[in-house]
Short mmCIF file of C-alpha atoms in Angstrom, two decimals:
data_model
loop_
_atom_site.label_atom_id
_atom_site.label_comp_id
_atom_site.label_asym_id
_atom_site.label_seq_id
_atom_site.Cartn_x
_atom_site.Cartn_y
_atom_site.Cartn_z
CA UNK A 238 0.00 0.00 0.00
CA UNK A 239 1.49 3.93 -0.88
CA UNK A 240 3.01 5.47 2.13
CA UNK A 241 0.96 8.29 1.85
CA UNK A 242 -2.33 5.71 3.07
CA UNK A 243 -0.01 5.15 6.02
CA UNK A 244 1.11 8.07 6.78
CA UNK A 245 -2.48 9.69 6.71
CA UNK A 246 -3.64 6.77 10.05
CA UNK A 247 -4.15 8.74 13.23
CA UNK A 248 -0.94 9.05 14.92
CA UNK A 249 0.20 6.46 17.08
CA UNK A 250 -1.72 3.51 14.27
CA UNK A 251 0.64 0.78 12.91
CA UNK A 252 -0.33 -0.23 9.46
CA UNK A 253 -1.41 -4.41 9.22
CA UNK A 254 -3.36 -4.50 6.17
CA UNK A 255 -5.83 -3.91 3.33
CA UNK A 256 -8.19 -5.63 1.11
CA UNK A 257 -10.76 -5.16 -1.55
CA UNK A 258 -14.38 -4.28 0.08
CA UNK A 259 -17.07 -2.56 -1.34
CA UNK A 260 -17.80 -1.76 -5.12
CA UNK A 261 -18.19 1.44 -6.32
CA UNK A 262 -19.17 2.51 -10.46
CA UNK A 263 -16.22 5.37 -10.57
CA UNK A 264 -13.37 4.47 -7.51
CA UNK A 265 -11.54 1.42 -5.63
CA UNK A 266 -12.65 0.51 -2.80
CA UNK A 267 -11.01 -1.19 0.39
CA UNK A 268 -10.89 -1.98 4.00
CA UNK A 269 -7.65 -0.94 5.89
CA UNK A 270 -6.66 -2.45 9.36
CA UNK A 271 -4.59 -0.79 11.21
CA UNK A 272 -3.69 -0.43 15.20
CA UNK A 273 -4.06 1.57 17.53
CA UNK A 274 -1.31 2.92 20.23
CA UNK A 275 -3.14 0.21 22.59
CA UNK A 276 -2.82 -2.22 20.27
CA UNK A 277 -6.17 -2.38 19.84
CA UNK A 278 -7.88 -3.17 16.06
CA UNK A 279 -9.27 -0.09 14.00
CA UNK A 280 -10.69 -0.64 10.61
CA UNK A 281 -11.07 2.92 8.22
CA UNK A 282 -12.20 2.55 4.71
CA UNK A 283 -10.37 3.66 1.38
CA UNK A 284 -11.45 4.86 -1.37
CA UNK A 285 -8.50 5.36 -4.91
CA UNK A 286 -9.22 7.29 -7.71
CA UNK A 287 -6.87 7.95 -10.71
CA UNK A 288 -5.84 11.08 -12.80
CA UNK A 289 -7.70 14.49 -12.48
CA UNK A 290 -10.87 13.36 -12.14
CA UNK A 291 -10.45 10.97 -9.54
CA UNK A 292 -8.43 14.08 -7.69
CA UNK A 293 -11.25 16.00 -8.24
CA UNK A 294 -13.81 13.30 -7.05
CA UNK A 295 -12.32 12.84 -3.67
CA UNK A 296 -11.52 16.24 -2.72
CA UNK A 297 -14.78 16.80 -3.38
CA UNK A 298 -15.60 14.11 -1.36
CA UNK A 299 -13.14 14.31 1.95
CA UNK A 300 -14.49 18.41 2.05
CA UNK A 301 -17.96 17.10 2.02
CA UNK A 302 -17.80 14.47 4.52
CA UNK A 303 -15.46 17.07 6.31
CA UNK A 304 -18.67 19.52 6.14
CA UNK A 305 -21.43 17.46 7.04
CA UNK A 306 -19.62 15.24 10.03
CA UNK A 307 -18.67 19.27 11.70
CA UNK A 308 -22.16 19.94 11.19
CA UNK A 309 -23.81 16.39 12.25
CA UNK A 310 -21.10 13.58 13.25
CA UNK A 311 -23.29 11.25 14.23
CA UNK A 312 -25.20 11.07 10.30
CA UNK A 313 -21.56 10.57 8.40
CA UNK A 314 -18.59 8.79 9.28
CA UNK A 315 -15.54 10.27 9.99
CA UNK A 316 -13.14 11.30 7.66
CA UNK A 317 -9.79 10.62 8.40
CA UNK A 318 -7.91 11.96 5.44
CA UNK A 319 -7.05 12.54 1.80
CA UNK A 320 -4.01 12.93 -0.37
CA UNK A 321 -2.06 11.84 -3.56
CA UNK A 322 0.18 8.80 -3.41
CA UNK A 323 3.73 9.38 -3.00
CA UNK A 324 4.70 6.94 -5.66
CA UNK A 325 5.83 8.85 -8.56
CA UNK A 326 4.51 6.84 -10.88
CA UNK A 327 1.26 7.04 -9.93
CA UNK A 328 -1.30 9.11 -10.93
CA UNK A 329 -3.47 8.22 -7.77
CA UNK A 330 -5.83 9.80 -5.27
CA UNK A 331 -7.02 8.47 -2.13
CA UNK A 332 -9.65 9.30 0.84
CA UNK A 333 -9.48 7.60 3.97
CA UNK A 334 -12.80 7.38 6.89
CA UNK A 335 -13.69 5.83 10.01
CA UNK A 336 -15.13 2.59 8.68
CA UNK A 337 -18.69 1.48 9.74
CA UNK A 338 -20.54 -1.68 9.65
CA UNK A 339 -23.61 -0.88 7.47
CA UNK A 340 -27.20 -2.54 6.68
CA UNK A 341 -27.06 -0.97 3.09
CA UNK A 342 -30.36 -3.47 2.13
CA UNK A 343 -32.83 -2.73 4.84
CA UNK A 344 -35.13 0.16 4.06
CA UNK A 345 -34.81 3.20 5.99
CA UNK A 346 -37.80 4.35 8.11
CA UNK A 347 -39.11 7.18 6.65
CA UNK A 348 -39.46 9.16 9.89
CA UNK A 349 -35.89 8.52 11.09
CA UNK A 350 -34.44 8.92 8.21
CA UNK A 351 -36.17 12.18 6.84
CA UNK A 352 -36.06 13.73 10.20
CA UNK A 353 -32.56 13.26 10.78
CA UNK A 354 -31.70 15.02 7.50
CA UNK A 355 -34.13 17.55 7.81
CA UNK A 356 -32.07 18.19 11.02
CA UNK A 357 -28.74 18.28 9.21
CA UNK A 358 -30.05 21.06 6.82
CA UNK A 359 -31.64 23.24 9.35
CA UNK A 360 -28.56 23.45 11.52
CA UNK A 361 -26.26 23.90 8.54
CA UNK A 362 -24.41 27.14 8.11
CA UNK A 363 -23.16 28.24 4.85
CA UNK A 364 -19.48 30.09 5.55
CA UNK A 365 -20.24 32.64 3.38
CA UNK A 366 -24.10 33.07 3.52
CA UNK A 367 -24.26 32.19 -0.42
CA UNK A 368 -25.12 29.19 -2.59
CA UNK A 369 -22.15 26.97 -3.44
CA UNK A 370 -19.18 25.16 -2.20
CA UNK A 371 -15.54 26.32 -1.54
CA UNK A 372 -14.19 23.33 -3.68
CA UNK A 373 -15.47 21.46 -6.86
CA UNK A 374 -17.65 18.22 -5.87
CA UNK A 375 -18.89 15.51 -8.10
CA UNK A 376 -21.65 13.35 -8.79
CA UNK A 377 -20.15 10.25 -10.11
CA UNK A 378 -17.30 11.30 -12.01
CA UNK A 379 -18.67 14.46 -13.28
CA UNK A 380 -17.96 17.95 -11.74
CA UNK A 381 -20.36 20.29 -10.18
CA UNK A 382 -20.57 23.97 -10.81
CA UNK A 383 -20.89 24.91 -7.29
CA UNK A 384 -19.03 28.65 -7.54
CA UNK A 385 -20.63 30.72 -4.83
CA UNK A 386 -23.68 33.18 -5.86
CA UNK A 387 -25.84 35.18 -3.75
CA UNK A 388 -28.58 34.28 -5.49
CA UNK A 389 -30.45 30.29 -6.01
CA UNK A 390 -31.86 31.40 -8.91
CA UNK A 391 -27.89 31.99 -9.99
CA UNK A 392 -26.91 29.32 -8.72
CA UNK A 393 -29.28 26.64 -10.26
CA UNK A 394 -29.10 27.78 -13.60
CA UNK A 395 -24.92 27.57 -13.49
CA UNK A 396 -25.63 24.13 -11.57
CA UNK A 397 -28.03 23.20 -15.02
CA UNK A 398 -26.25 24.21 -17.49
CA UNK A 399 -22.94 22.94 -16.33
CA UNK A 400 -24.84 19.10 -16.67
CA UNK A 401 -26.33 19.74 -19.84
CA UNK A 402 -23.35 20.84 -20.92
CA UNK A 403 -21.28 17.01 -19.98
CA UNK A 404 -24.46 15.27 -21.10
CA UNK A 405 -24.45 16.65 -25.19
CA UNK A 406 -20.83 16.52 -25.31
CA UNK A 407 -21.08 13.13 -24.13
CA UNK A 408 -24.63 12.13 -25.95
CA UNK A 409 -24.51 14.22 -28.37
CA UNK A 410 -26.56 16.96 -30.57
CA UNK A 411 -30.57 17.03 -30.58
CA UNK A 412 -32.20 20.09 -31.75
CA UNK A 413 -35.63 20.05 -29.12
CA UNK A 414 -33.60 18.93 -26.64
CA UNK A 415 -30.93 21.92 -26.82
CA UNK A 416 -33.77 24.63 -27.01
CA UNK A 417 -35.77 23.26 -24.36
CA UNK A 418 -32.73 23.50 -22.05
CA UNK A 419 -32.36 27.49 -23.06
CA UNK A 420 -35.93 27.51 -22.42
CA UNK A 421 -35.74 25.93 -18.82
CA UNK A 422 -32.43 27.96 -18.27
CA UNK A 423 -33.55 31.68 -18.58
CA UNK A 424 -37.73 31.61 -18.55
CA UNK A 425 -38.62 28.67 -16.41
CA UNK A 426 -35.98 28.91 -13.98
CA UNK A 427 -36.36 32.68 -13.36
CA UNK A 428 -40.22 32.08 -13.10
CA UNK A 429 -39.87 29.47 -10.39
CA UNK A 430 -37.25 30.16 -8.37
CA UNK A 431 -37.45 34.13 -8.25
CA UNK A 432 -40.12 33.94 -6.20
CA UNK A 433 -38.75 32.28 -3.48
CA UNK A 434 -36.33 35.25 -3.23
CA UNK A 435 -38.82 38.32 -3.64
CA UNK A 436 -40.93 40.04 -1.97
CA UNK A 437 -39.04 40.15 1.03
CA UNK A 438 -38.67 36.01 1.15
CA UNK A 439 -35.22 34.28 1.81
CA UNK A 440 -33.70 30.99 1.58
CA UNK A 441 -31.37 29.39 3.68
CA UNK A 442 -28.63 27.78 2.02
CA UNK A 443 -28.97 24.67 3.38
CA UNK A 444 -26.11 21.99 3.59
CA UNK A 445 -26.99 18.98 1.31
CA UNK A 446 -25.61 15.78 0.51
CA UNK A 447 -25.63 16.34 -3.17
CA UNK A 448 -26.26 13.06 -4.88
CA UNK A 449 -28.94 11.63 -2.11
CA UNK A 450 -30.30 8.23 -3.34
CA UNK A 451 -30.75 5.20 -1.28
CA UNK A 452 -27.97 3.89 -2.56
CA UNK A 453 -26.13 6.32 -0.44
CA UNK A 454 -26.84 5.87 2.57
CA UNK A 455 -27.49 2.99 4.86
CA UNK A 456 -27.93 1.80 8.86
CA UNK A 457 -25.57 1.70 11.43
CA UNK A 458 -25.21 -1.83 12.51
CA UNK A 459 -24.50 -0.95 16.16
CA UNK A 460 -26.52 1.80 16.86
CA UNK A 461 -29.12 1.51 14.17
CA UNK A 462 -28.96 4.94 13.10
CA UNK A 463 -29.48 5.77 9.62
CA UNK A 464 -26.25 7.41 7.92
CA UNK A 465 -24.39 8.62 4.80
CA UNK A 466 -21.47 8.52 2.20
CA UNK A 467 -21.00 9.37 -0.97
CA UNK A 468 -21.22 12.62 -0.72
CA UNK A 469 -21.15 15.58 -3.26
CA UNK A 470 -22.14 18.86 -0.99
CA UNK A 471 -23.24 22.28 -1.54
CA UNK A 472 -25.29 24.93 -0.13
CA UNK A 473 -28.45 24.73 -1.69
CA UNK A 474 -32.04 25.26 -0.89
CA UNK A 475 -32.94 22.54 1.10
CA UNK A 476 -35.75 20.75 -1.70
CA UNK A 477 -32.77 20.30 -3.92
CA UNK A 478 -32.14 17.58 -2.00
CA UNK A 479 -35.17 15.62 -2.78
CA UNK A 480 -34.96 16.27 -6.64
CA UNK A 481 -32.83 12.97 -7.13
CA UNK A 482 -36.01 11.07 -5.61
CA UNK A 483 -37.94 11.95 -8.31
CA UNK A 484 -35.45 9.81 -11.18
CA UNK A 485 -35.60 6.47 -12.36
CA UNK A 486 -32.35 5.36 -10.18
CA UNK A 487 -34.32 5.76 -7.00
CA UNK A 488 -36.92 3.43 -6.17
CA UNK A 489 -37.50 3.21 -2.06
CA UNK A 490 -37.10 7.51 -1.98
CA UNK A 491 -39.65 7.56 -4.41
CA UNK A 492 -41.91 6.20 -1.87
CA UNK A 493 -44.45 9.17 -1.16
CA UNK A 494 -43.71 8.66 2.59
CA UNK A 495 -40.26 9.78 1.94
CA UNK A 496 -41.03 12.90 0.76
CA UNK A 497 -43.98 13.28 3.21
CA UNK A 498 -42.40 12.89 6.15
CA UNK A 499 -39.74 15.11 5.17
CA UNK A 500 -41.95 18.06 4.51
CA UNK A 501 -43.44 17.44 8.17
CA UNK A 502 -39.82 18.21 9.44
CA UNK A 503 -38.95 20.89 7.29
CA UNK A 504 -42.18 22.11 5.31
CA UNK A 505 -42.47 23.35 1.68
CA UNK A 506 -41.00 26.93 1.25
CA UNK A 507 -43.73 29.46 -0.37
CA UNK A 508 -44.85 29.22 -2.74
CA UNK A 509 -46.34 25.55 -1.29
CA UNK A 510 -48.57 25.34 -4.51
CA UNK A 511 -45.44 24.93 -6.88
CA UNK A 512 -43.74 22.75 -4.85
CA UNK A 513 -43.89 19.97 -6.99
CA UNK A 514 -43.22 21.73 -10.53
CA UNK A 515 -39.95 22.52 -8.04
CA UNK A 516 -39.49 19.38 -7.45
CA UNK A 517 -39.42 18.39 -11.41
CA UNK A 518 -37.21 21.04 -11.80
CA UNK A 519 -34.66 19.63 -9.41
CA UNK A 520 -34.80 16.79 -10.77
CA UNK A 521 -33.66 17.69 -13.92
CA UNK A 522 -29.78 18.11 -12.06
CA UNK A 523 -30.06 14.32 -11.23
CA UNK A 524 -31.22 12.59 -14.54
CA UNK A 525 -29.32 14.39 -17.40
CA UNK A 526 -26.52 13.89 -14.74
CA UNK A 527 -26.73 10.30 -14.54
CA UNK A 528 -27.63 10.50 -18.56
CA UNK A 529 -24.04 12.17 -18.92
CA UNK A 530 -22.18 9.34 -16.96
CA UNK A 531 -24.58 6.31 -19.04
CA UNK A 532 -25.12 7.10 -22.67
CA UNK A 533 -27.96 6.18 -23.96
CA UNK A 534 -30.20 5.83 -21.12
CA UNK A 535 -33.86 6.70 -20.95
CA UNK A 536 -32.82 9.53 -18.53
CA UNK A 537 -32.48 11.98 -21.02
CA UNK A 538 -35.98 11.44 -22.54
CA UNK A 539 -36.94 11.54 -18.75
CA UNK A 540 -35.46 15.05 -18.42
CA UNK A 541 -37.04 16.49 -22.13
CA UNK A 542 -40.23 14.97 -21.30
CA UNK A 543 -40.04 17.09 -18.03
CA UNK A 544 -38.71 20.47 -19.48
CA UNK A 545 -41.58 20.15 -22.28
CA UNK A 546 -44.11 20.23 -18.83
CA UNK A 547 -42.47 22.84 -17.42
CA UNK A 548 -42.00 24.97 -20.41
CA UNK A 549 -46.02 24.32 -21.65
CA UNK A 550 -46.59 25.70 -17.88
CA UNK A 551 -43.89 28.26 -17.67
CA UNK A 552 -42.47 29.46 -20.09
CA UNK A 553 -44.22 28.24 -23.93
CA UNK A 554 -42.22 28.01 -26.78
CA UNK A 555 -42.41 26.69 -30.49
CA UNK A 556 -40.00 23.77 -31.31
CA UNK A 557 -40.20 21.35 -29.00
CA UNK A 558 -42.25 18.63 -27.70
CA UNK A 559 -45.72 17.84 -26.09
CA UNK A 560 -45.70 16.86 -22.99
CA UNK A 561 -46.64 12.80 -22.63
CA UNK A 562 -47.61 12.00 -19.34
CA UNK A 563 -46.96 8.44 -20.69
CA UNK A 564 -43.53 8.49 -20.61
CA UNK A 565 -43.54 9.88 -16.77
CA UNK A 566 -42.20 8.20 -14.41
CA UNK A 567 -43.63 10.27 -11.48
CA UNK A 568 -46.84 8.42 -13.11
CA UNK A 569 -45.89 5.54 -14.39
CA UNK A 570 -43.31 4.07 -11.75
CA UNK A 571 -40.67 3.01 -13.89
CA UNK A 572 -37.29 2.74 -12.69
CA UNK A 573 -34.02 1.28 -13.24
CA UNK A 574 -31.43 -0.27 -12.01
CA UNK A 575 -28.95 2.09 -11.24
CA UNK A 576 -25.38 1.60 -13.04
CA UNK A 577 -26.47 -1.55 -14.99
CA UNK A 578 -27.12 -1.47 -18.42
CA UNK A 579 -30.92 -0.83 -19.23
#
């Protein structure tokens, strides 16, 4: 293993070993043992990522976990560290946490679960009062835009463009696709989120996970505490978070009980009546995402399908698409299986 794994162990640990544990779709995962200045067994998990990307990835990551274990240890486990291995011919990045035994199959109770991160975003603190992050996260292996703005409406629309953006260099041209996203960008954005910032009205930006699915997250096997990893953080407003429940790729958070019991804890900012069409919007982020990171999945009809609604509400234009409520999966209940080919 690179010295720089070892060298990053809490002082006083004496490196024993590693092994493979876990799978992830972008990184390598292991298990390192280590002990302690007693003597006494500590296990920390690794995660290696190569090149830029994987640099970027779990920086990203490490500040994240860094930001939401300050804020709420007991929902994250600790991070431990992160650096570059000192092998010169490597091109490798790791990040190092406390390693905890996790139920990752068992649904979460909606109560426990939405309350505790309801919790987590209404004691969060942005450093600078704005929307953003101080360092580039990722969902999967592609970058956020997450440069700070005063403003969410600001925000979002860097946040959306920067996806579309990966997602037709990586999927390529499509004429009703492209204008519907210039549509969403500057009418239906500015229509939906400006209100939640006039009139006197504020929003918090809220600490979020960033790419919340229930793939991850998952129970603490001693205390039985629901928890998270994987994460890709920014200050957002706080429904941001729940836009990924919306996609194909999550099937329990889809559950209506998620999303209800959340809103208990933390209710709908005004206006309450487009909550939902805010929702739809969110989840735009999430699916051409994922479409950017799995060409030609049924994500990106997902996400025109759900511009063309928002625009034939919003913002009406010529050149694009009906709206088929056939094709919706907030209707329909198709999903997928995340990462596997469709």
């Amino acid at each position: 293993m690179d010295s720089a794994i070892i060298d990053a162990l809490p002082a006083g640990s004496t490196f024993v070993s590693v092994e493979h544990f876990g799978t992830s779709a972008w990184t390598t995962t292991g298990r390192v043992l280590a002990l302690d200045r007693d003597g006494s067994e500590k296990l920390y998990f690794l995660k290696v990522g190569y090149g830029e990307t994987g640099r970027i990835m779990l920086n990203g990551e490490y500040e994240s976990f860094k930001s939401i274990y300050n804020t709420m240890p007991d929902f994250i486990p600790e991070p431990i560290g992160y650096g570059q291995y000192k092998d010169p011919d490597s091109a490798a990045h790791f990040y190092l946490a406390e390693f905890v035994d996790m139920d990752v199959t068992t649904v979460p109770d909606p109560a426990e679960f939405t309350s505790r991160l309801a919790h987590l975003h209404k004691i969060s603190q942005s450093p600078t009062g704005m929307f953003g992050f101080h360092i580039q996260t990722c969902d999967g292996d592609r970058a956020h835009v997450v440069d700070w703005q005063p403003s969410w409406t600001a925000f979002y629309q860097n946040l959306f463009l920067g996806v579309c953006k990966l997602d037709l260099k990586k999927n390529g041209h499509w004429e009703e696709y492209e204008r519907a996203i210039q549509q969403i960008a500057w009418k239906v954005i500015p229509r939906l989120l400006g209100p939640l910032e006039a009139d006197g009205r504020k929003i918090k930006p809220c600490l979020i996970h960033g790419n919340l699915w229930e793939g991850n997250m998952g129970i603490n096997m001693e205390t039985g505490d629901s928890l998270l990893f994987d994460a890709s953080s920014y200050y957002a407003h706080n429904e941001m978070e729940l836009g990924h429940w919306r996609c194909e790729f999550s099937s329990v958070f889809r559950s209506a009980a998620y999303k209800k019991h959340y809103l208990r804890y933390y209710p709908a900012t005004e206006p309450i009546e487009e909550f939902d069409d805010r929702n739809r919007l969110y989840s735009l982020k999430g699916a051409i995402n994922y479409s950017a990171g799995h060409p030609g999945t049924i994500l990106r009809k997902t996400a025109y399908n759900n511009m063309c609604y928002l625009c034939e509400k919003y913002a009406p234009t010529d050149g694009i698409d009906k709206y088929d409520p056939q094709i919706d999966p907030s209707l329909t209940g198709a999903r997928i299986v995340p990462h596997m080919p469709e």
